[in-house]
C-alpha positions in Angstrom: -140.2 4.3 19.7 -140.6 0.5 19.7 -137.7 -1.2 17.9 -138.4 -3.6 15.1 -137.1 -7.1 15.6 -135.4 -9.4 13.1 -137.3 -12.4 14.4 -140.6 -10.7 13.4 -139.6 -9.5 10.0 -137.6 -12.2 8.2 -139.9 -15.2 7.7 -140.9 -16.7 4.4 -144.3 -18.1 3.5 -142.8 -20.9 1.3 -141.9 -23.8 3.6 -138.8 -24.8 1.7 -137.4 -21.2 1.2 -135.2 -19.4 3.6 -135.2 -16.0 2.0 -135.4 -14.1 5.3 -132.4 -15.9 6.8 -130.4 -15.3 3.6 -131.1 -11.6 3.8 -129.9 -11.5 7.4 -126.7 -13.4 6.5 -126.0 -11.0 3.6 -126.5 -8.1 5.9 -123.9 -9.4 8.3 -121.5 -10.0 5.5 -122.0 -6.5 4.3 -121.4 -5.3 7.8 -118.1 -7.3 7.9 -117.1 -5.6 4.7 -117.9 -2.2 6.3 -115.6 -3.1 9.2 -112.8 -3.8 6.7 -113.5 -0.5 5.0 -113.2 1.4 8.2 -110.0 -0.5 9.0 -108.6 0.4 5.7 -109.4 4.1 6.2 -107.8 4.1 9.7 -104.8 2.2 8.4 -104.2 4.6 5.5 -104.8 7.6 7.7 -102.3 6.3 10.3 -99.8 5.8 7.5 -100.4 9.3 6.3 -100.0 10.8 9.8 -96.8 8.9 10.4 -95.3 10.0 7.0 -96.4 13.6 7.7 -94.9 13.6 11.2 -91.6 12.2 10.0 -91.4 14.7 7.2 -92.1 17.5 9.6 -89.3 16.4 11.9 -87.0 16.1 8.9 -87.9 19.6 7.7 -87.4 21.1 11.2 -84.0 19.5 11.6 -82.8 20.5 8.2 -84.0 24.1 8.5 -81.2 26.7 8.7 -81.5 30.1 10.3 -78.0 30.2 11.8 -77.2 33.4 10.0 -80.0 35.4 11.7 -79.6 37.3 14.9 -81.4 38.4 18.0 -85.2 38.0 18.5 -86.0 36.9 14.9 -83.5 34.1 15.2 -85.0 33.0 18.6 -88.5 33.0 17.0 -87.2 30.9 14.1 -85.6 28.4 16.5 -88.9 28.2 18.4 -90.7 27.5 15.1 -88.3 24.7 14.3 -88.8 23.2 17.8 -92.6 23.4 17.5 -92.7 21.9 14.0 -90.7 19.0 15.4 -93.1 18.8 18.3 -96.1 18.8 15.8 -94.4 16.0 13.9 -94.0 13.9 17.0 -97.6 14.5 18.0 -98.8 13.3 14.5 -96.6 10.2 14.9 -98.3 9.6 18.3 -101.7 10.1 16.6 -100.7 7.4 14.1 -100.0 5.0 17.0 -103.5 5.7 18.5 -105.1 5.1 15.1 -103.3 1.8 14.8 -104.6 0.8 18.3 -108.1 1.7 17.2 -107.6 -0.3 14.0 -106.5 -3.3 16.0 -109.6 -3.1 18.2 -111.9 -3.2 15.2 -110.1 -6.1 13.7 -110.4 -8.1 16.9 -114.1 -7.2 17.1 -114.7 -8.3 13.5 -113.1 -11.7 14.1 -115.1 -12.3 17.3 -118.3 -11.6 15.4 -117.2 -13.9 12.6 -116.6 -16.8 15.0 -120.0 -16.3 16.6 -121.8 -16.0 13.3 -120.2 -19.1 12.0 -121.5 -21.1 14.9 -125.1 -20.0 14.4 -124.8 -20.4 10.6 -123.7 -24.0 11.1 -126.6 -24.7 13.4 -129.1 -23.1 10.9 -127.6 -25.0 8.0 -128.0 -28.3 9.9 -131.6 -27.7 10.9 -132.5 -26.4 7.4 -131.2 -29.5 5.8 -133.1 -31.7 8.3 -136.3 -29.7 7.6 -135.9 -30.1 3.9 -135.1 -33.8 4.2 -138.2 -34.5 6.3 -140.3 -32.4 4.0 -139.2 -34.4 1.0 -139.8 -37.6 2.9 -143.2 -36.4 4.0 -144.2 -35.4 0.5 -143.2 -38.8 -0.8 -145.2 -40.6 1.9 -148.1 -38.3 1.0 -147.9 -39.3 -2.6 -147.8 -43.0 -1.7 -150.7 -42.6 0.6 -152.8 -40.9 -2.0 -151.9 -43.6 -4.6 -152.8 -46.4 -2.2 -156.1 -44.7 -1.4 -156.9 -44.5 -5.1 -156.1 -48.2 -5.5 -158.3 -49.1 -2.5 -161.2 -47.1 -3.9 -160.9 -48.8 -7.3 -160.7 -52.2 -5.7 -163.8 -51.6 -3.7 -165.7 -50.4 -6.7 -164.6 -53.4 -8.6 -165.8 -55.7 -5.8 -169.2 -54.0 -5.8 -169.6 -54.6 -9.6 -168.5 -58.2 -9.4 -170.6 -58.9 -6.3 -173.7 -57.7 -8.3 -173.0 -60.1 -11.1 -173.5 -63.1 -8.7 -170.2 -64.9 -9.5 -169.1 -66.3 -6.1 -165.5 -67.1 -7.0 -164.8 -63.7 -8.6 -166.6 -62.0 -5.7 -164.3 -63.6 -3.1 -161.2 -62.8 -5.2 -162.3 -59.2 -5.6 -163.1 -58.9 -2.0 -159.7 -60.1 -0.9 -158.0 -57.6 -3.3 -160.1 -54.8 -2.0 -159.2 -55.7 1.6 -155.5 -55.8 0.7 -155.6 -52.4 -1.0 -157.5 -50.9 2.0 -154.8 -52.3 4.4 -152.1 -50.9 2.2 -153.8 -47.5 2.2 -154.2 -47.6 5.9 -150.5 -48.4 6.3 -149.5 -45.6 3.9 -151.7 -43.3 5.9 -150.0 -44.2 9.1 -146.5 -43.6 7.6 -147.7 -40.3 6.2 -149.1 -39.2 9.6 -145.8 -40.2 11.3 -143.8 -38.2 8.8 -146.1 -35.2 9.3 -145.5 -35.4 13.0 -141.7 -35.7 12.6 -141.8 -32.8 10.1 -143.8 -30.7 12.4 -141.3 -31.4 15.2 -138.4 -30.5 12.9 -140.3 -27.4 11.8 -140.7 -26.3 15.5 -137.0 -26.8 16.1 -136.2 -24.8 13.0 -138.4 -22.0 14.0 -136.8 -21.8 17.5 -133.4 -21.9 16.0 -134.4 -19.2 13.4 -135.7 -17.0 16.2 -132.6 -17.5 18.3 -130.3 -16.8 15.3 -132.3 -13.7 14.4 -131.8 -12.4 17.9 -128.1 -13.1 17.9 -127.7 -11.5 14.4 -129.6 -8.4 15.6 -127.4 -8.1 18.6 -124.3 -8.5 16.4 -125.6 -5.8 14.1 -126.3 -3.5 17.0 -122.8 -4.1 18.4 -121.2 -3.5 15.0 -123.0 -0.3 14.4 -122.2 0.9 17.9 -118.5 0.0 17.6 -118.1 1.6 14.2 -120.0 4.7 15.2 -117.9 5.1 18.4 -114.7 4.4 16.5 -115.4 7.1 13.9 -116.5 9.5 16.7 -113.2 8.8 18.5 -111.3 9.3 15.2 -112.9 12.7 14.7 -112.2 13.7 18.3 -108.5 12.6 17.9 -108.2 14.8 14.7 -109.9 17.7 16.5 -107.6 17.4 19.5 -104.6 17.2 17.1 -105.7 20.4 15.5 -106.0 22.1 18.9 -102.6 20.7 20.0 -101.0 22.0 16.7 -102.5 25.4 17.3 -101.2 25.5 20.9 -97.7 24.7 19.6 -97.9 27.3 16.9 -99.2 29.8 19.5 -95.9 29.6 21.2 -94.3 30.6 17.9 -96.6 33.6 17.6 -95.8 34.6 21.2 -92.1 34.4 20.3 -92.7 36.5 17.2 -94.4 39.2 19.3 -91.1 39.7 21.0 -89.4 40.3 17.7 -89.2 44.1 17.3 -87.7 45.3 14.0 -86.0 48.3 15.6 -84.4 46.1 18.3 -83.0 43.6 15.9 -81.6 46.4 13.7 -80.0 48.0 16.8 -78.6 44.7 17.9 -77.0 44.1 14.5 -75.5 47.6 14.4 -74.1 47.4 17.9 -72.5 43.9 17.4 -71.3 44.4 13.8 -70.5 48.2 13.5 -67.2 49.0 11.8 -67.0 52.7 12.5 -69.0 55.9 13.0 -67.0 58.2 10.7 -66.3 58.0 6.9 -62.7 58.3 5.8 -61.2 61.8 5.3 -60.8 63.2 1.9 -57.5 62.7 0.2 -55.7 66.1 -0.3 -53.3 67.0 -3.0 -49.6 67.6 -2.1 -47.0 68.5 -4.7 -44.3 66.1 -4.9 -41.5 68.7 -5.3 -42.7 71.0 -2.6 -42.1 68.3 0.0 -38.9 67.0 -1.6 -36.7 68.6 1.1 -38.6 66.9 3.9 -38.4 63.4 2.4 -35.1 62.7 4.0 -36.5 63.8 7.4 -39.6 61.7 7.3 -39.5 59.3 10.2 -40.7 55.6 9.8 -43.4 56.2 12.4 -44.9 59.1 10.4 -45.2 57.0 7.2 -46.0 53.7 8.8 -49.4 53.6 7.1 -47.9 54.1 3.7 -45.1 51.7 4.4 -47.6 48.9 5.0 -48.7 49.0 1.4 -45.8 50.9 -0.4 -42.7 49.7 1.4 -40.9 49.4 -1.9 -41.3 53.1 -2.5 -40.4 54.6 0.9 -37.2 54.0 2.9 -37.2 52.7 6.4 -40.0 50.1 5.8 -40.2 47.2 8.3 -42.1 45.1 5.8 -40.3 43.2 3.0 -43.1 41.0 1.6 -45.2 43.8 0.0 -46.9 41.5 -2.6 -48.9 39.6 0.0 -49.8 42.6 2.2 -53.5 43.3 2.3 -54.6 46.2 4.5 -57.9 46.0 6.2 -58.5 49.7 6.1 -59.4 51.4 2.7 -56.2 52.0 0.8 -55.1 55.6 -0.2 -55.4 56.8 -3.8 -52.3 56.5 -5.9 -51.2 58.5 -8.9 -48.5 57.5 -11.3 -46.2 60.3 -12.5 -43.5 58.8 -14.7 -41.7 56.2 -12.6 -42.7 57.6 -9.3 -45.9 57.3 -7.2 -47.3 60.4 -5.7 -48.2 59.6 -2.1 -49.9 61.9 0.3 -48.5 61.9 3.9 -49.8 64.3 6.4 -46.8 65.0 8.6 -49.1 66.6 11.2 -51.4 63.5 11.4 -49.3 61.6 14.0 -50.2 62.2 17.6 -47.2 61.7 19.9 -49.1 61.8 23.2 -50.3 58.4 24.5 -54.0 57.8 24.9 -56.0 54.8 26.4 -58.5 53.2 24.1 -61.0 50.3 24.5 -61.1 47.6 21.8 -64.6 47.3 20.2 -64.1 44.2 18.1 -61.6 41.3 17.8 -58.8 41.6 15.3 -56.2 39.0 14.4 -52.9 40.2 13.0 -52.4 39.5 9.3 -48.7 40.6 9.2 -45.7 40.6 11.5 -45.9 44.3 12.3 -49.6 44.1 13.4 -51.0 43.5 16.9 -53.6 41.0 18.0 -56.5 42.6 19.9 -59.7 41.3 21.5 -63.0 43.0 22.3 -62.8 44.8 25.7 -59.0 45.1 25.8 -57.5 48.4 26.9 -54.6 49.5 24.6 -52.4 52.6 24.5 -52.4 54.4 21.2 -48.9 55.7 20.4 -49.7 57.2 17.0 -52.8 57.8 14.9 -52.2 57.7 11.2 -54.5 59.0 8.5 -54.5 55.7 6.6 -56.6 54.2 9.4 -53.8 52.0 10.9 -52.8 53.2 14.3 -49.7 52.2 16.3 -50.9 50.7 19.6 -49.3 49.0 22.6 -50.7 46.3 24.8 -48.9 44.3 27.5 -45.5 45.6 26.3 -46.2 44.6 22.6 -46.5 47.2 19.9 -47.9 47.0 16.4 -50.5 48.3 13.9 -54.3 47.9 14.6 -57.3 49.3 12.7 -58.3 52.6 14.2 -62.0 52.1 13.6 -61.9 49.1 16.0 -61.0 51.4 19.0 -63.0 53.7 21.2 -61.4 56.4 23.3 -61.9 56.2 27.0 
């Protein structure tokens, strides 16, 4: 399809009007405003992307998740890392948008400088054309006036000449000649002005054509630049979406490795406290075991001594008020001023056995023993209250029985 041309479509029939040129100038001004609108859009979008990216990074860095374990914790850590990566990519997108914005601003300023140069030339030639037109119209008016005066003088001469008055005839003849000479002179001035005006008109037409061509080229460049800029902008946003999806895909892959049963097993294995519930508390009559009280050894009643040292003799603990056993305490019954305490005299095992420590334990009292996961200890005595007498590296003390595993 043949492209229409500015130089063929923006003329005006009225010699003194420049409507076509004014329409073109307004179009270029509107195009300049459009450039600013695109710049504002890119600027605001860049600011939004930068704010969004910074907020994502802040969210990722403030996120918790330290209390979780195993695969779900790893997936959550991956999510935080990818969110921060997404934030950084959006900040980078903001930088690219600012670069694109800067390019449009520079293009707009270049067009402005070029347009101003042609506008100045057109303004100068238009003023010259209007000035010569005004001068030509004035000379035309003078020429017509002189011609009318010459015609009137000649008619007067003919009338006087027919009357036969010699003196009046000569006078009228001289006046007719002067008027005719003045008309001829006015005609010459008028013709000269017409020639000059036509020369200025030709220059104006050439300048108008050249300006139209430049303005059309500017408009083509502007539309091309803005179209390409918006196209690039959309491509950048699409690429950002793809990049975001790729980063989040890594999170989905991490979540695929999160198996509910595996995480549950991991928690149980690392945090288990025992595989058996405590034994039932049996009843034992206080008076039926009275004779044996004096024969009870400190080792047999060590579990009770840890909590009720004030009630049993031979206790190695004096500060009973601050003692807090880690194993579940035994039930107590108050009978008058005495406490009924069940002690299974057959519970103690005198033979030594090797056990592996399952969990770390830090001694809370002087008669307890520090143990660490993986240690091998010798159990001297197992007590029903859950506190066993163990020995490690020549040191002996109480440890929680549920923290040990028999070899």
